[in-house]
PDB file of C-alpha atoms in Angstrom:
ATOM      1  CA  UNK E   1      -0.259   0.251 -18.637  1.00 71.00           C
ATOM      2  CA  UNK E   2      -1.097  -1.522 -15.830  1.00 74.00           C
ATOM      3  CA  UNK E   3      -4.438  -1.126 -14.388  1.00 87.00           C
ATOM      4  CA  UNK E   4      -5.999  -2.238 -11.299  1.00 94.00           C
ATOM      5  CA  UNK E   5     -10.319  -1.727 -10.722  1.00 95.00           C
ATOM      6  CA  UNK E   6     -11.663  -2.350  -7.160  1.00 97.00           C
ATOM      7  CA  UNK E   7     -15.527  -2.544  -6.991  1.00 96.00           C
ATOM      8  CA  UNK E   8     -17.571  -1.897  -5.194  1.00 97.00           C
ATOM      9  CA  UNK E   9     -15.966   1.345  -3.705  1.00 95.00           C
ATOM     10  CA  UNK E  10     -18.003   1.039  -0.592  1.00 97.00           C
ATOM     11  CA  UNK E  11     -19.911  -2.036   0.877  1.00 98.00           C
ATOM     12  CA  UNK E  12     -22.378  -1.466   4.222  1.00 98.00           C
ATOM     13  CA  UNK E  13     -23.151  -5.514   5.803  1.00 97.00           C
ATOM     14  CA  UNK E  14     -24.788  -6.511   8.644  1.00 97.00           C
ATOM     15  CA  UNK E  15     -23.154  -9.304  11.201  1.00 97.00           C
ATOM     16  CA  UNK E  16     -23.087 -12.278   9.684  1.00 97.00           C
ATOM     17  CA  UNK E  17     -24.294 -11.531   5.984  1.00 97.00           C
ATOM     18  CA  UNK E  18     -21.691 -12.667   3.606  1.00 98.00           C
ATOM     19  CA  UNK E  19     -20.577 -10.972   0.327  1.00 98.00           C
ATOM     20  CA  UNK E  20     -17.823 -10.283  -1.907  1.00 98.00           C
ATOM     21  CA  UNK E  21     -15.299  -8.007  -3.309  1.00 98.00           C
ATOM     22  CA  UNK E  22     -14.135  -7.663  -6.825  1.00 98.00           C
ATOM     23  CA  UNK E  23     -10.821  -6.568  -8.377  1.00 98.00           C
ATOM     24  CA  UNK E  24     -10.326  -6.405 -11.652  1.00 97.00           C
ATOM     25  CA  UNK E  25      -6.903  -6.271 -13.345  1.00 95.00           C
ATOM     26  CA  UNK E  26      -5.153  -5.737 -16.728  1.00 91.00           C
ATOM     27  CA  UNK E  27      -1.294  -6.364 -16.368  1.00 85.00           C
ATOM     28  CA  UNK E  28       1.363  -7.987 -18.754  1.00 82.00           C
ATOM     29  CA  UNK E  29       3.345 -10.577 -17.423  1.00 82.00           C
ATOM     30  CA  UNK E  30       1.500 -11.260 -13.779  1.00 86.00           C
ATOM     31  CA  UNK E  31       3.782 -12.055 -11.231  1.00 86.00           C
ATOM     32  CA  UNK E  32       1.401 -11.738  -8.035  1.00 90.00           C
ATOM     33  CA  UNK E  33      -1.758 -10.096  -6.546  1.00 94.00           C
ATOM     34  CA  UNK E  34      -2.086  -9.156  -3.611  1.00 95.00           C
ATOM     35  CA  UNK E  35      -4.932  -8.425  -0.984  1.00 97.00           C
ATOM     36  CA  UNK E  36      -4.280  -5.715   1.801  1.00 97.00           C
ATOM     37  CA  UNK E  37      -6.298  -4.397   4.657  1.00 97.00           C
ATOM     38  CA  UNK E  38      -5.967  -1.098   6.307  1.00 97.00           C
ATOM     39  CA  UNK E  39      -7.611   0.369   9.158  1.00 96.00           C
ATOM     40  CA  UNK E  40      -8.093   4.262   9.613  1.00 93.00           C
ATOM     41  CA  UNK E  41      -4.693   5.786  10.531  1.00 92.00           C
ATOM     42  CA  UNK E  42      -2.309   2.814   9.916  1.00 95.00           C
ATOM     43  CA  UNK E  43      -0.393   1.120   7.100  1.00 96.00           C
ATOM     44  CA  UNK E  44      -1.688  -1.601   4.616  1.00 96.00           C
ATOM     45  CA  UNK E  45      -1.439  -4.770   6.498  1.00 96.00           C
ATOM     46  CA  UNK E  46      -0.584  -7.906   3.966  1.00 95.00           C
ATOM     47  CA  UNK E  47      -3.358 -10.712   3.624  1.00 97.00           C
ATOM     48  CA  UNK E  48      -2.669 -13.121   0.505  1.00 94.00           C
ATOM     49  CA  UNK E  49      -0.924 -13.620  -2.525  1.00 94.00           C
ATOM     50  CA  UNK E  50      -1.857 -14.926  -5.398  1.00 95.00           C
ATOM     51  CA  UNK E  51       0.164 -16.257  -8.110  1.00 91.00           C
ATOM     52  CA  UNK E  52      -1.843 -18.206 -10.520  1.00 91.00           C
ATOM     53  CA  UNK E  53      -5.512 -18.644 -12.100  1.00 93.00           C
ATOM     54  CA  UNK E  54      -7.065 -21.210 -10.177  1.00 95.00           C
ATOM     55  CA  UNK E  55      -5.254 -20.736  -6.691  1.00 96.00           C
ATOM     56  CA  UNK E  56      -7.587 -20.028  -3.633  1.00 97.00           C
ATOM     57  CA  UNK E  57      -6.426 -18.568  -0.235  1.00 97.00           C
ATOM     58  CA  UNK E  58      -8.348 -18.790   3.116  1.00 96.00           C
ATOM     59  CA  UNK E  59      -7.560 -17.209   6.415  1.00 94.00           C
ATOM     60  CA  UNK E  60     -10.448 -17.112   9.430  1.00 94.00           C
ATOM     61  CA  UNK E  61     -13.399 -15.541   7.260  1.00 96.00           C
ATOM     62  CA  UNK E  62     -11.890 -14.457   4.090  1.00 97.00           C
ATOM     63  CA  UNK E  63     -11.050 -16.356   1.150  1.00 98.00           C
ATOM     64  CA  UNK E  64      -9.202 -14.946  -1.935  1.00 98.00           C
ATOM     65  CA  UNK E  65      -9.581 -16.484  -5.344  1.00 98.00           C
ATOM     66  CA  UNK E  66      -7.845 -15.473  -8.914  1.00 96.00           C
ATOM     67  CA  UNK E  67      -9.083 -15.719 -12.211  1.00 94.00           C
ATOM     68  CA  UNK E  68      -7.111 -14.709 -15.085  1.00 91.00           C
ATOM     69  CA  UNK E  69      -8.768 -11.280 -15.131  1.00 93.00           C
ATOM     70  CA  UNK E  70     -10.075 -10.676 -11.116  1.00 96.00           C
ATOM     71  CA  UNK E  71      -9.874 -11.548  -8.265  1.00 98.00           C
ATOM     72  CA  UNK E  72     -12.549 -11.923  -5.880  1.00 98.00           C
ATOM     73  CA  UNK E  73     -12.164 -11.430  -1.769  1.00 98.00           C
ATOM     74  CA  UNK E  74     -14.938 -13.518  -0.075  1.00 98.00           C
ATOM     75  CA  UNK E  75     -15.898 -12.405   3.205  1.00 98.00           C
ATOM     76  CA  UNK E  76     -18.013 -15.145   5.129  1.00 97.00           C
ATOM     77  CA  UNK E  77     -20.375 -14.229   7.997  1.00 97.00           C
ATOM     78  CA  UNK E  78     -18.441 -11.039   8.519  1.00 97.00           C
ATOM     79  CA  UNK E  79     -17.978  -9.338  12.066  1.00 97.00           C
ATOM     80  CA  UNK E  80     -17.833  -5.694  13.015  1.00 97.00           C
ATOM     81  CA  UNK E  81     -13.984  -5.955  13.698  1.00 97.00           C
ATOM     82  CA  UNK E  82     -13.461  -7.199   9.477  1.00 97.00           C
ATOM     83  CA  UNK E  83     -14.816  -3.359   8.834  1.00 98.00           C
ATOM     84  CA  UNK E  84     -11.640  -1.806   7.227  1.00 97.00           C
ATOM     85  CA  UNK E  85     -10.284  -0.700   3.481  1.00 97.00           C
ATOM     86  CA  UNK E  86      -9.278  -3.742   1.671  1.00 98.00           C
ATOM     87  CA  UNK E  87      -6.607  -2.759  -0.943  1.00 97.00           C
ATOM     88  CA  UNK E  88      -6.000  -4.792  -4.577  1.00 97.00           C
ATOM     89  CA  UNK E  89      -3.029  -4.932  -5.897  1.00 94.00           C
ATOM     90  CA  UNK E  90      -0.809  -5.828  -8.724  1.00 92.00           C
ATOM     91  CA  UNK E  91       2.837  -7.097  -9.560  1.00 87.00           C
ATOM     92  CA  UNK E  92       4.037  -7.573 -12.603  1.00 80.00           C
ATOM     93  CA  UNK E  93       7.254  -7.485 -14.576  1.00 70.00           C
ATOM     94  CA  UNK E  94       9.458  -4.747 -12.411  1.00 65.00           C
ATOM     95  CA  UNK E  95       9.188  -4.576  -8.588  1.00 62.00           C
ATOM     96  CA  UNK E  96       6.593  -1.972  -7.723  1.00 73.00           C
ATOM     97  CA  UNK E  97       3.153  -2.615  -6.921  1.00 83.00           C
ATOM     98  CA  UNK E  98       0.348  -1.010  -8.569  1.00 89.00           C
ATOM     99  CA  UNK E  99      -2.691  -0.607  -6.097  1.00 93.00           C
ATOM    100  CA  UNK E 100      -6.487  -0.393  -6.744  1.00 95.00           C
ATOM    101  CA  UNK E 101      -8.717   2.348  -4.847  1.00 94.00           C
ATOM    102  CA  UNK E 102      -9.637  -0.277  -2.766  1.00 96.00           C
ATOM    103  CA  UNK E 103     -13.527  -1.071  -0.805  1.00 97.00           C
ATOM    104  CA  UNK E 104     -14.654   0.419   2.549  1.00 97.00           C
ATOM    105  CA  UNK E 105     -16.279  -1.868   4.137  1.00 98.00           C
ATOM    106  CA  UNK E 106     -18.180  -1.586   7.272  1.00 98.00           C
ATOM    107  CA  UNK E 107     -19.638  -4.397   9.152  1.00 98.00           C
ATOM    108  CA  UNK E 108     -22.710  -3.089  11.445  1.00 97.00           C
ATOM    109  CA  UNK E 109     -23.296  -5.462  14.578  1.00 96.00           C
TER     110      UNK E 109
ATOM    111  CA  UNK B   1       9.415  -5.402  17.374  1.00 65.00           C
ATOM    112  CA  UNK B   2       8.214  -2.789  14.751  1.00 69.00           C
ATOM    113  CA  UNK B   3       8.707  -3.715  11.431  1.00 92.00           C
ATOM    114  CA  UNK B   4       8.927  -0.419   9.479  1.00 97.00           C
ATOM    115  CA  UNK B   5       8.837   2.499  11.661  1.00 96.00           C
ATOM    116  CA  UNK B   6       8.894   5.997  10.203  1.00 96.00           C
ATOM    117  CA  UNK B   7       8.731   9.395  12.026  1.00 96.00           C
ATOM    118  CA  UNK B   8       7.088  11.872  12.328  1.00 97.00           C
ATOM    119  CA  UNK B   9       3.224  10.409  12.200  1.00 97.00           C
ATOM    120  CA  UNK B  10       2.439  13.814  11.936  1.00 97.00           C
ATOM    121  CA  UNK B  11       3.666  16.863  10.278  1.00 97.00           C
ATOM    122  CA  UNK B  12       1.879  20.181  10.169  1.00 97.00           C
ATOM    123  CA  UNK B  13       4.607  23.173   8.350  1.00 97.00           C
ATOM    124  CA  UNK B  14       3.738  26.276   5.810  1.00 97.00           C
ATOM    125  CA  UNK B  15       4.025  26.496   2.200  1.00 97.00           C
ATOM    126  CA  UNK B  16       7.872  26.898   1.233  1.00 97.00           C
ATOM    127  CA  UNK B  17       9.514  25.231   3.939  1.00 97.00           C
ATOM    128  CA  UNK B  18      11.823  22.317   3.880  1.00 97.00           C
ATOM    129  CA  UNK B  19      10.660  19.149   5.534  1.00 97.00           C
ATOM    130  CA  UNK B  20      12.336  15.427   5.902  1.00 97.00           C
ATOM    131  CA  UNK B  21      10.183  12.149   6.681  1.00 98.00           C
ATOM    132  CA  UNK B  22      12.538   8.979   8.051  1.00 97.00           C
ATOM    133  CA  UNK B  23      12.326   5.365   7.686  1.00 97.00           C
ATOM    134  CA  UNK B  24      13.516   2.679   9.098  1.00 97.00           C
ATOM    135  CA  UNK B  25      13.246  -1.549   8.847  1.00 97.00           C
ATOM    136  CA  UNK B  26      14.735  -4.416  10.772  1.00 96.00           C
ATOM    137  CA  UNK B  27      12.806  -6.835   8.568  1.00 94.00           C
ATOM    138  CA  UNK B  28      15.985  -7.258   6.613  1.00 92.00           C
ATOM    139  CA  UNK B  29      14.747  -6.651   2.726  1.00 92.00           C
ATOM    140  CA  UNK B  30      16.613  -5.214   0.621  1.00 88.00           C
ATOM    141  CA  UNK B  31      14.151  -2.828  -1.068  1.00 90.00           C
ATOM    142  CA  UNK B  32      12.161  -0.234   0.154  1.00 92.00           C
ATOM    143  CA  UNK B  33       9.358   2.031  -0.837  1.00 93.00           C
ATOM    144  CA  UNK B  34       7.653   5.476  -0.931  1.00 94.00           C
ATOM    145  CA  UNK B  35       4.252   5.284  -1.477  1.00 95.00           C
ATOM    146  CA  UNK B  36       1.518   8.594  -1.401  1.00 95.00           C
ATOM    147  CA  UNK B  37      -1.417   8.437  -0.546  1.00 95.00           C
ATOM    148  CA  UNK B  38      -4.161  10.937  -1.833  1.00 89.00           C
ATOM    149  CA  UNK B  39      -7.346  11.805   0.287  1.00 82.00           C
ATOM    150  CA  UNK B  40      -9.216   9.265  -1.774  1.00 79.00           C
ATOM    151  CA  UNK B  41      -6.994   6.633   0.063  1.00 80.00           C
ATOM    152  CA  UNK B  42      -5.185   6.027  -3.575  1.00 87.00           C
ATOM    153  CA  UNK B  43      -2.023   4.875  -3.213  1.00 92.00           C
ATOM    154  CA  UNK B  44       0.433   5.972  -6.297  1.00 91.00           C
ATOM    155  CA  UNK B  45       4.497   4.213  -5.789  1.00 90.00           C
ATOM    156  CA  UNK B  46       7.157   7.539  -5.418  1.00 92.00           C
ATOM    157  CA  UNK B  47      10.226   6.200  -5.241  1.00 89.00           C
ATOM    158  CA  UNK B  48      11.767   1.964  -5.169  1.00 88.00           C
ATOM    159  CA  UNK B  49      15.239   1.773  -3.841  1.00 87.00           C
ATOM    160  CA  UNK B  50      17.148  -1.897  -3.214  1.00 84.00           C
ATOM    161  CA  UNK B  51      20.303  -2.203  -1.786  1.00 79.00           C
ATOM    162  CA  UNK B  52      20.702   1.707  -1.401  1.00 77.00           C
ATOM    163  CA  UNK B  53      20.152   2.409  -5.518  1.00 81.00           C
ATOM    164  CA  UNK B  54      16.940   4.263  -7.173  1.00 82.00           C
ATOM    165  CA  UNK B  55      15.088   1.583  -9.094  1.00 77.00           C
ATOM    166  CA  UNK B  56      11.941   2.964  -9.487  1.00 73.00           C
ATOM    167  CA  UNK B  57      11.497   6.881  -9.789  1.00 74.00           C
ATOM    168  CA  UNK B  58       7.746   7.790 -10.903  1.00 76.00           C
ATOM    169  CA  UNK B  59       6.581  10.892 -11.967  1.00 78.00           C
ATOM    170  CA  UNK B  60       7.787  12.749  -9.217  1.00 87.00           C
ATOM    171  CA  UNK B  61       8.532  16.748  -8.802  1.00 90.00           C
ATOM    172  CA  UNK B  62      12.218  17.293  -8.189  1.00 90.00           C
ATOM    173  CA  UNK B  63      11.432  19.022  -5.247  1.00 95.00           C
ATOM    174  CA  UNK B  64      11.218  15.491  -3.663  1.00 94.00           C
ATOM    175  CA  UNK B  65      14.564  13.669  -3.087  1.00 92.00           C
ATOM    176  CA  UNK B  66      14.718  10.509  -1.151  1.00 92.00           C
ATOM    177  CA  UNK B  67      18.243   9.154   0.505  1.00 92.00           C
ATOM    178  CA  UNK B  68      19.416   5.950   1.634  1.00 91.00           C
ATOM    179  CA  UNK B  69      22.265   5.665   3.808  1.00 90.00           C
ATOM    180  CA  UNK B  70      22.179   2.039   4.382  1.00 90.00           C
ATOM    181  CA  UNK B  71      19.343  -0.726   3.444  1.00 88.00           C
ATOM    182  CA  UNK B  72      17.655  -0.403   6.397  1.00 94.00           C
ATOM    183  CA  UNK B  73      16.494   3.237   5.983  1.00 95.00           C
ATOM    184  CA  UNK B  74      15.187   5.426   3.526  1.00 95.00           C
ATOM    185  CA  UNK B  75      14.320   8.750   4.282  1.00 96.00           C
ATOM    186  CA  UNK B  76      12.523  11.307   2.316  1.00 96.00           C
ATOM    187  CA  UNK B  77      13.481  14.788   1.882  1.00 96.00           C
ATOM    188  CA  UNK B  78      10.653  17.669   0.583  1.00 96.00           C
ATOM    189  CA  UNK B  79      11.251  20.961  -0.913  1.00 97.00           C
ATOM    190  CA  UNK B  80       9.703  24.287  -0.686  1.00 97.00           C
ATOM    191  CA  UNK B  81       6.534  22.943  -0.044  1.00 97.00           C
ATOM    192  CA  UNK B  82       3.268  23.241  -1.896  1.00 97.00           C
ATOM    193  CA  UNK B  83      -0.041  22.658  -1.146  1.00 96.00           C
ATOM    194  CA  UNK B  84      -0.650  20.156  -2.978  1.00 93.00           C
ATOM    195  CA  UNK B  85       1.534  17.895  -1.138  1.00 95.00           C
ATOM    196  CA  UNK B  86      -0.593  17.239   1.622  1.00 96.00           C
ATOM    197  CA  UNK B  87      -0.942  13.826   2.113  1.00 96.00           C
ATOM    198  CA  UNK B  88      -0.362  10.639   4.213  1.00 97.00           C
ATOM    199  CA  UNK B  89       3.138   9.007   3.011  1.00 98.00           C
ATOM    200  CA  UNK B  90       3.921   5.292   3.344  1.00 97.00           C
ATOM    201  CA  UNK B  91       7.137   3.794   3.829  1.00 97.00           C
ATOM    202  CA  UNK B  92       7.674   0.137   3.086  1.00 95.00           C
ATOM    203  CA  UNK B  93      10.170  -2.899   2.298  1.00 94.00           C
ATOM    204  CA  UNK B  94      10.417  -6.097   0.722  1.00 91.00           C
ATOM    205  CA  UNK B  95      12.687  -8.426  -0.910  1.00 86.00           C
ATOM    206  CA  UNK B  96      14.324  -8.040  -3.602  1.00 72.00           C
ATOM    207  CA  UNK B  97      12.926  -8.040  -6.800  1.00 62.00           C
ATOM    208  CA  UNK B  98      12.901 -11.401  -8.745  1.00 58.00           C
ATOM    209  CA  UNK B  99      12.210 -13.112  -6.102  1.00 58.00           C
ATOM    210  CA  UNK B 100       8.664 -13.766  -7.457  1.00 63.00           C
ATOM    211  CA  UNK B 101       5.463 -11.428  -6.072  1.00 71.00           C
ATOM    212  CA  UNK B 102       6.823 -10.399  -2.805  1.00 82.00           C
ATOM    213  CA  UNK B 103       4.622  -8.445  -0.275  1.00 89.00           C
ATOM    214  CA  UNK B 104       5.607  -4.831   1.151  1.00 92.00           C
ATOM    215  CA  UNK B 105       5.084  -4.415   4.645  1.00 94.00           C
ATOM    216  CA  UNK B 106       4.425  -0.426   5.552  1.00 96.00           C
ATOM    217  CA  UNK B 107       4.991   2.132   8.089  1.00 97.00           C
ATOM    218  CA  UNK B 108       2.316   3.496   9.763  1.00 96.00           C
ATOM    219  CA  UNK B 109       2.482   6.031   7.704  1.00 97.00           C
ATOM    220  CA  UNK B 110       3.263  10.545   7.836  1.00 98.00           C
ATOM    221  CA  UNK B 111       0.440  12.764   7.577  1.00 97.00           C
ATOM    222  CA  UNK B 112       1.613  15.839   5.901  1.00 97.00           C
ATOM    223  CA  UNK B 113      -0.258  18.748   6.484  1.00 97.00           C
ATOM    224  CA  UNK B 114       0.744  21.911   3.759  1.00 97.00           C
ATOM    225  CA  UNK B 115      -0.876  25.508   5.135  1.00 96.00           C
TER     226      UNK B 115
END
């Protein structure tokens, strides 16, 4: 079965300190992953998608990469307004996507 | 201009009642989505329709029956209430499926309330 791992499940930075955030996956058949943010009391907003090992995606301060097993969601000299949930997730071989439990992250000024 | 728009945003009702969350996009995909999501912010897939038929029906009680009357709307329809169902539901669409890792884009999402 497909299985999506988000770590860690919270992450505290100050302004400007940059970090990462991990997903693992285990899927047959990969046919994107995807990187979401949502903010308290709204829908997943879309970020990137990834398609193959290798491929790198940057917009302003974050920068998605993909392995064949995770993906990683660099967050460069972060600002209090990047503090939301980031959601993982997963398509494979049918249409539905399979979503990690995703990292809180706040960003203290 | 929104997207995927789905009403109510909030819904407070007792145990045993009969409630109905609606969806709509103007994004023009042809599939759309019912997603739950837990208060651990986990979000599990309910329901996949595309072009108004079921394509993806998860492990869902019967008591939950989504409808779609045209591509552009899905609505969901919940029976006899538990209170277990409490939750925040997400509507969303995409394009079809084959067409190689497409994104959804959601609703704002339904807080259901069960007392």
């Amino acid at each position: 079965e497909d299985q999506v791992t988000q770590s860690p499940e919270a992450l505290r930075l100050q302004e400007g300190e940059s970090s990462s955030l991990n997903c693992s996956y285990t899927v047959s058949g990969l046919r994107g992953l995807f990187w979401y943010r949502q903010d308290p009391g709204k829908g997943p907003e879309f970020l990137f998608t990834l398609y193959s090992a290798g491929e790198e995606k940057e917009k302003e301060r974050l920068k998605a990469t993909l392995t064949k097993k995770e993906s990683f969601l660099h967050i460069t000299a972060p600002k209090p307004e990047d503090s939301a949930t980031y959601l993982c997730a997963v398509q494979a071989g049918g249409n539905d996507m399979r979503f990690g439990a995703g990292t809180r992250l706040t960003v203290k000024p | 201009d929104t997207a995927v728009s789905q009403t109510p945003k909030y819904l407070v009702t007792q145990m045993g009642n009969d409630k109905s969350i609606k969806c709509e996009q103007n994004l023009g995909h042809d599939t759309m989505y019912w997603y739950k999501q837990d208060s651990k912010k986990f979000l599990k897939i309910m329901f996949s329709y595309n072009n108004k038929e079921l394509i993806i029906n998860e492990t869902v009680p019967n008591r939950f029956s989504p409808k779609s009357p045209d591509k552009a709307h899905l609505n969901l329809h919940i029976n006899s209430l538990e209170l277990g169902d409490s939750a925040v539901y997400f509507c969303a669409s995409s394009r079809a499926p084959g067409t190689g890792g497409s994104p959804l884009h959601f609703g704002n999402g339904t807080r259901l309330t069960v007392t």
